[in-house]
XYZ file of C-alpha atoms in Angstrom:
461
model
C 8.907 101.171 -207.581
C 11.465 102.242 -205.092
C 12.895 104.946 -207.287
C 9.481 106.780 -207.006
C 8.795 106.271 -203.289
C 8.348 109.713 -201.673
C 9.412 110.040 -198.067
C 6.580 111.309 -196.040
C 7.321 113.835 -193.363
C 6.532 112.560 -189.812
C 3.612 114.692 -189.487
C 2.454 113.813 -193.157
C 2.814 110.056 -191.930
C 0.713 110.764 -189.093
C -1.960 112.612 -190.897
C -2.126 110.053 -193.600
C -2.765 107.381 -191.119
C -5.406 109.009 -189.148
C -6.135 112.718 -190.238
C -8.890 113.640 -187.635
C -7.168 112.424 -184.575
C -3.692 113.422 -185.708
C -4.494 117.078 -185.965
C -4.840 117.111 -182.342
C -1.741 115.331 -181.384
C 1.384 117.042 -180.447
C 3.952 117.132 -182.819
C 6.489 116.336 -180.427
C 4.947 113.224 -179.678
C 5.215 111.868 -183.304
C 8.729 113.113 -183.448
C 9.620 111.405 -180.190
C 7.970 107.995 -181.183
C 9.946 108.067 -184.502
C 13.017 108.585 -182.462
C 12.302 105.328 -180.489
C 11.540 103.335 -183.492
C 14.577 104.775 -185.409
C 16.816 103.705 -182.347
C 15.306 100.319 -182.136
C 15.502 99.437 -185.564
C 19.183 100.909 -186.352
C 20.703 99.801 -182.727
C 18.234 97.417 -181.052
C 19.865 95.326 -178.432
C 16.935 93.054 -177.830
C 17.990 90.462 -180.275
C 21.551 90.138 -179.052
C 20.475 90.035 -175.540
C 17.978 87.241 -176.329
C 20.906 85.295 -178.118
C 22.932 85.356 -174.902
C 20.058 84.377 -172.531
C 18.818 81.485 -175.037
C 22.235 79.999 -176.084
C 24.305 80.540 -173.157
C 21.747 79.645 -170.214
C 19.066 77.856 -172.121
C 15.810 76.691 -170.234
C 14.979 78.266 -167.078
C 12.582 76.355 -164.897
C 11.846 77.869 -161.651
C 14.463 76.771 -158.664
C 16.880 75.229 -161.425
C 20.634 76.281 -161.627
C 19.805 78.128 -165.110
C 17.120 80.071 -163.487
C 19.722 81.417 -161.097
C 22.018 82.124 -163.756
C 19.489 84.058 -165.523
C 18.726 86.168 -162.503
C 22.430 87.056 -162.461
C 22.341 87.854 -166.075
C 19.572 90.099 -165.907
C 20.991 91.969 -163.156
C 24.117 92.273 -164.873
C 22.876 93.584 -168.026
C 20.613 96.329 -166.518
C 23.168 97.449 -164.374
C 25.342 97.919 -168.028
C 22.527 100.203 -169.022
C 23.405 102.790 -166.369
C 19.990 102.749 -165.036
C 19.022 104.924 -161.957
C 18.555 101.796 -159.956
C 18.857 98.026 -160.382
C 17.835 95.638 -157.470
C 16.496 91.884 -156.725
C 13.306 91.045 -154.921
C 13.484 87.800 -152.914
C 10.801 85.281 -153.547
C 10.438 81.489 -152.765
C 9.433 79.439 -155.746
C 8.453 75.717 -156.554
C 11.035 73.362 -157.454
C 9.847 70.797 -159.703
C 12.283 68.327 -161.714
C 11.518 66.289 -164.740
C 14.296 63.917 -164.170
C 15.060 61.234 -166.769
C 13.622 61.576 -170.317
C 10.052 60.222 -170.186
C 8.883 56.953 -172.192
C 5.656 56.178 -173.507
C 4.540 52.977 -175.368
C 1.246 51.487 -176.574
C 1.034 47.954 -176.491
C -1.277 45.726 -178.604
C -2.903 42.389 -177.750
C -0.167 40.284 -179.176
C 2.587 42.383 -177.604
C 3.307 44.548 -180.380
C 4.402 47.972 -179.096
C 4.391 51.503 -180.454
C 6.542 54.281 -179.068
C 5.332 57.623 -178.288
C 7.039 60.918 -177.374
C 5.609 62.176 -174.310
C 6.777 64.542 -171.851
C 5.499 64.880 -168.094
C 3.192 68.136 -167.492
C 4.641 70.461 -165.214
C 4.123 69.563 -161.418
C 3.159 65.768 -162.203
C 4.167 63.210 -159.946
C 6.019 60.266 -161.374
C 4.986 57.026 -162.164
C 7.186 54.919 -159.770
C 8.673 52.763 -162.412
C 6.763 51.762 -165.565
C 2.842 51.883 -165.283
C 0.777 50.071 -167.676
C -2.940 50.223 -168.113
C -5.909 50.332 -170.629
C -6.766 53.850 -172.068
C -10.330 55.323 -172.435
C -10.640 58.176 -174.709
C -12.609 61.364 -173.967
C -12.982 64.804 -175.664
C -14.288 66.794 -172.685
C -14.684 66.730 -168.883
C -18.497 66.087 -169.385
C -17.915 63.253 -171.386
C -15.479 61.888 -168.661
C -18.205 62.595 -166.070
C -20.823 60.617 -167.765
C -18.982 57.529 -168.313
C -19.762 54.556 -166.049
C -17.216 54.036 -163.224
C -16.090 50.527 -164.976
C -15.185 52.386 -168.008
C -12.409 54.433 -166.195
C -11.528 52.874 -163.074
C -7.817 51.666 -163.317
C -7.140 53.051 -166.688
C -5.417 55.832 -168.042
C -7.721 58.755 -169.353
C -6.790 59.959 -172.624
C -7.903 63.615 -173.028
C -8.187 64.095 -176.844
C -9.628 67.444 -177.520
C -7.727 69.617 -180.049
C -7.707 73.299 -179.891
C -10.395 74.906 -181.982
C -9.126 76.174 -185.408
C -11.638 78.650 -186.329
C -10.824 81.186 -183.678
C -8.684 83.791 -185.246
C -7.235 84.595 -181.812
C -5.330 81.564 -181.068
C -5.364 82.186 -177.476
C -8.946 81.886 -177.325
C -8.627 78.375 -178.655
C -5.891 77.534 -176.078
C -7.809 78.812 -173.016
C -11.054 76.565 -174.219
C -8.740 73.605 -174.566
C -6.544 74.191 -171.508
C -8.685 72.442 -168.815
C -7.610 69.135 -169.752
C -4.216 69.849 -169.380
C -4.605 72.007 -165.915
C -7.134 69.557 -164.167
C -7.431 66.460 -166.266
C -5.443 64.359 -163.862
C -7.251 65.260 -160.958
C -10.787 64.854 -162.657
C -9.581 61.240 -163.993
C -8.414 60.557 -160.538
C -12.117 61.214 -159.241
C -13.131 58.486 -161.367
C -10.580 55.995 -160.354
C -8.112 56.380 -163.169
C -4.414 55.671 -162.742
C -3.177 58.554 -164.946
C -3.863 61.165 -167.661
C -2.660 61.173 -171.228
C -3.266 64.950 -172.677
C -3.177 66.097 -176.378
C -0.712 68.758 -176.825
C -2.062 72.287 -176.723
C -0.972 73.493 -180.100
C -2.808 73.861 -183.597
C 0.065 72.504 -185.483
C 0.662 68.893 -186.191
C 4.122 67.377 -185.371
C 6.045 64.910 -183.250
C 6.736 67.620 -180.249
C 4.780 66.998 -177.113
C 4.073 70.575 -175.147
C 4.309 70.811 -171.466
C 2.759 73.311 -169.098
C 1.526 73.479 -165.737
C -1.387 71.346 -163.945
C -2.763 71.550 -160.660
C -3.755 68.494 -158.275
C -7.055 68.552 -156.132
C -5.721 67.813 -152.733
C -8.715 65.838 -151.874
C -8.185 63.064 -154.389
C -5.008 61.028 -155.319
C -2.319 62.146 -157.209
C -1.572 60.230 -160.607
C 0.818 61.053 -163.377
C -0.020 63.272 -166.320
C 1.909 63.349 -169.542
C 1.531 65.420 -172.785
C 1.403 63.561 -176.261
C 2.312 65.226 -179.464
C -0.737 65.901 -181.631
C 0.540 63.715 -184.339
C 1.021 61.103 -181.365
C -2.687 61.964 -180.017
C -4.053 61.219 -183.609
C -2.182 57.837 -183.751
C -3.358 56.702 -180.356
C -6.763 57.685 -181.118
C -6.667 55.459 -184.376
C -4.916 52.814 -182.723
C -7.689 52.589 -180.176
C -10.327 52.148 -182.905
C -8.745 49.250 -183.981
C -7.914 47.827 -180.883
C -10.022 48.903 -177.616
C -8.129 46.755 -175.471
C -4.877 48.382 -176.166
C -2.554 49.305 -173.274
C -0.388 52.040 -172.476
C 2.915 51.969 -170.608
C 4.231 55.172 -169.189
C 7.725 55.685 -167.352
C 8.336 59.109 -165.720
C 10.423 59.930 -162.907
C 9.463 63.722 -162.112
C 9.248 65.068 -158.725
C 8.617 67.969 -156.686
C 11.480 69.146 -154.168
C 11.291 71.802 -151.352
C 10.898 75.164 -152.349
C 14.083 77.539 -153.154
C 14.964 80.900 -152.951
C 14.898 83.075 -156.158
C 14.455 86.608 -157.200
C 12.573 88.983 -159.462
C 15.015 91.451 -161.121
C 14.038 95.049 -161.257
C 15.540 97.989 -163.191
C 14.413 101.523 -162.924
C 14.349 104.963 -164.565
C 13.203 107.734 -161.903
C 10.575 109.965 -163.211
C 11.683 113.514 -163.669
C 8.499 115.184 -162.535
C 6.461 112.610 -161.001
C 8.942 110.124 -159.337
C 6.573 108.548 -157.072
C 4.214 107.511 -159.865
C 5.273 104.111 -161.249
C 4.667 102.547 -164.751
C 5.934 98.881 -164.425
C 6.667 97.062 -167.826
C 7.833 93.347 -167.653
C 8.159 89.651 -168.889
C 8.852 86.301 -166.885
C 12.494 85.197 -166.609
C 11.569 81.555 -166.074
C 10.830 79.262 -168.618
C 9.826 75.396 -169.171
C 12.828 73.066 -169.447
C 12.193 71.583 -172.881
C 13.731 74.238 -174.961
C 15.564 77.672 -174.746
C 12.322 79.621 -173.703
C 12.936 82.215 -176.624
C 9.265 83.312 -177.332
C 8.129 82.084 -173.964
C 9.244 84.423 -172.454
C 12.676 85.369 -173.274
C 11.543 88.004 -175.854
C 9.447 89.592 -173.091
C 12.058 89.975 -170.760
C 14.392 91.615 -173.278
C 11.741 93.869 -174.952
C 10.959 95.223 -171.339
C 14.866 95.794 -170.771
C 14.914 97.603 -174.053
C 12.051 99.890 -173.179
C 14.387 101.417 -170.621
C 17.227 101.487 -172.843
C 15.073 103.122 -175.655
C 13.956 106.000 -173.434
C 17.538 106.449 -172.236
C 19.323 106.314 -175.575
C 16.475 108.586 -177.252
C 16.877 111.428 -174.724
C 13.253 110.939 -173.495
C 13.682 111.188 -169.747
C 10.391 109.786 -168.617
C 8.275 112.065 -166.349
C 7.108 109.220 -164.319
C 9.421 106.306 -162.987
C 9.378 103.586 -165.261
C 10.561 99.711 -164.055
C 11.563 96.844 -166.106
C 10.712 93.662 -164.160
C 11.984 90.207 -165.042
C 9.393 88.202 -163.046
C 10.316 84.697 -161.913
C 7.987 81.861 -161.455
C 5.147 82.793 -163.865
C 5.108 79.193 -165.705
C 4.405 77.172 -162.354
C 3.320 79.634 -159.685
C 3.140 83.371 -160.319
C 5.103 83.895 -157.181
C 7.360 86.566 -158.699
C 4.116 88.555 -159.619
C 2.623 88.094 -156.211
C 5.796 89.041 -154.560
C 6.109 92.296 -156.710
C 2.477 93.150 -155.729
C 2.808 92.358 -152.264
C 5.911 94.638 -151.586
C 4.437 97.321 -153.621
C 1.448 97.366 -151.270
C 3.558 97.172 -148.399
C 5.641 100.200 -149.392
C 2.446 102.229 -150.184
C 3.643 102.700 -153.532
C 1.537 104.634 -156.512
C 1.394 102.451 -159.648
C -0.084 104.154 -162.638
C 0.130 101.199 -165.072
C 1.596 97.753 -165.780
C 2.401 96.637 -169.007
C 3.350 93.012 -169.843
C 4.885 91.094 -172.897
C 4.209 87.341 -172.772
C 2.854 86.457 -176.408
C 6.075 86.037 -177.832
C 8.443 88.194 -180.138
C 6.045 88.455 -183.320
C 4.996 91.285 -185.184
C 3.383 93.890 -183.258
C -0.191 94.364 -183.488
C -1.296 96.727 -180.473
C -2.431 96.161 -176.739
C -4.932 94.701 -174.566
C -6.044 96.804 -171.824
C -7.668 96.097 -168.443
C -9.176 99.248 -167.038
C -12.287 100.961 -166.671
C -14.086 102.239 -169.450
C -12.734 105.800 -169.311
C -9.232 104.649 -168.969
C -9.506 102.477 -171.873
C -10.919 105.254 -173.887
C -8.065 107.547 -172.918
C -5.223 105.143 -173.698
C -7.244 104.542 -177.259
C -6.951 108.346 -177.979
C -2.998 107.423 -178.617
C -3.748 104.958 -181.409
C -3.359 107.660 -184.214
C 0.490 107.849 -182.958
C 1.047 104.176 -183.158
C -1.076 103.531 -186.289
C 1.715 104.269 -188.714
C 3.799 101.366 -186.914
C 1.113 98.821 -187.086
C 0.688 98.797 -183.516
C -2.578 100.393 -183.164
C -5.244 97.603 -181.929
C -6.353 98.799 -178.676
C -8.907 96.690 -177.250
C -10.210 95.979 -173.791
C -8.892 92.290 -172.828
C -6.753 90.131 -170.748
C -3.322 91.954 -169.937
C -1.096 89.343 -168.396
C -0.631 86.923 -165.533
C 2.412 88.427 -163.817
C 0.941 91.843 -163.784
C -2.509 90.345 -162.657
C -1.794 90.760 -158.937
C -1.436 94.384 -159.245
C -4.855 94.960 -160.556
C -6.337 96.512 -157.231
C -3.195 98.809 -157.110
C -2.903 100.486 -160.435
C -5.372 102.250 -163.001
C -4.619 100.117 -166.055
C -3.060 96.711 -166.849
C -1.941 96.550 -170.382
C -0.801 93.471 -172.423
C 1.451 93.913 -175.531
C -0.237 92.132 -178.381
C 1.385 90.769 -181.313
C 0.422 88.349 -184.172
C -0.554 85.166 -182.410
C -0.675 82.513 -185.554
C 2.554 80.718 -184.704
C 2.874 81.248 -181.082
C 1.230 77.968 -180.005
C 3.269 76.145 -182.699
C 6.264 76.585 -180.157
C 4.622 77.302 -176.660
C 6.058 74.977 -174.086
C 7.672 72.692 -176.716
C 11.312 71.827 -177.363
C 10.999 73.956 -180.702
C 10.828 77.278 -178.627
C 14.376 78.093 -179.603
C 16.561 81.331 -180.504
C 16.368 80.591 -184.216
C 12.698 80.614 -184.231
C 12.783 84.485 -183.347
C 12.788 87.423 -185.965
C 15.101 90.229 -185.128
C 12.697 92.938 -186.858
C 9.553 91.564 -185.337
C 10.910 91.622 -181.884
C 12.876 95.016 -182.164
C 9.393 96.586 -183.379
C 7.702 95.138 -180.459
C 10.096 96.722 -177.821
C 9.545 100.031 -179.706
C 5.767 99.721 -179.494
C 6.050 98.943 -175.906
C 8.376 101.955 -175.446
C 6.201 104.457 -177.370
C 3.079 103.637 -175.231
C 5.232 103.887 -171.973
C 6.397 107.377 -173.171
C 3.202 108.713 -173.716
C 1.811 107.336 -170.200
C 4.741 108.742 -168.496
C 4.068 112.097 -170.223
C 0.250 112.369 -169.795
C -0.733 109.893 -166.962
C -4.090 107.996 -167.075
């Protein structure tokens, strides 16, 4: 009952969560972290910033006018925060355009057609008008390689391997199924196929195709590649069983234009004791063009900005320099991450750690850490301080794509980890919109990130 609830003191809350470790944790740290969470939950600005980014700008594919608007928005918003420094880093990025809405249609022996929701995979070539051919269905690259040449030549290869639902960590299922999207078109072309149709990488069953980047092998012909929704993939598989001679007609006008100039957006709070030691925290500003890019990765950007605001608003001047970076071009090139690392190396900067949020704005769980064993153990010593807030799962694991190029220049790469069960329902699809984000979940994530940044800034690694 609410009337019988007894408010715990901060020290009592910490001791209740982890008695042994909490006794060695300075009381000032638990108080400081409580201030960060109070500020986030009472006056957090991530949600309102995300609303503006998503609803006023929308999808922000690299090279697009919307991506440029997002750069200016990020710079303007961080300047309003009164940071020590806000600046842009120039980077050349790919410029792929989707063109007119794609069309897909299955045509049976009697000429009867069934329309399908399709979308071009990022980086695909167009079809040059309507492209029609028979279909061969496969569930793995090995199955494709084992087919006789005459079974593939001149056809669409339909990659219909679903994400494995038994994995509790959905990112694992995504990674296992991702090869068909990334390299399916080129593998199909090696066998003489004229195009690739790929089951969307999502565990949900709906009618929304999910895009995502694909890469061509320059040694083989470039053939068009399109994603089918999961419902569409199931339907096409059933139609093929009933009519093995079924044909598919695909019409896509996508194309790759010359690279264009864009920017990373960087905001900085200078360290009070060790200004030359840098902690980076970031997300990627670009998104796919089908939706507003809310969870991927608008939430990561506004949470990274919020880390600086929370530290500043809570009066917790960082002892080491903290940078928020809104990286450009994670989705189809990682040019922003590479440029940031390149400039850091050229300037001989000392990077202590880099943190990334690129798993959506869902309920916080903790952090994944890429570092040597001793560093991982040091970070894990702070688990008791974050346990009362549900963010104490500190595990060795992949930290993030944009901070990956910094690996040789920093002691630790750290990925913010949140509940993943709904992420791939929305990932790279038209459903990734602002209304799918929960204010409280996202603000808790920003506070979790700020808490760990505060601890690293105070104690180092």
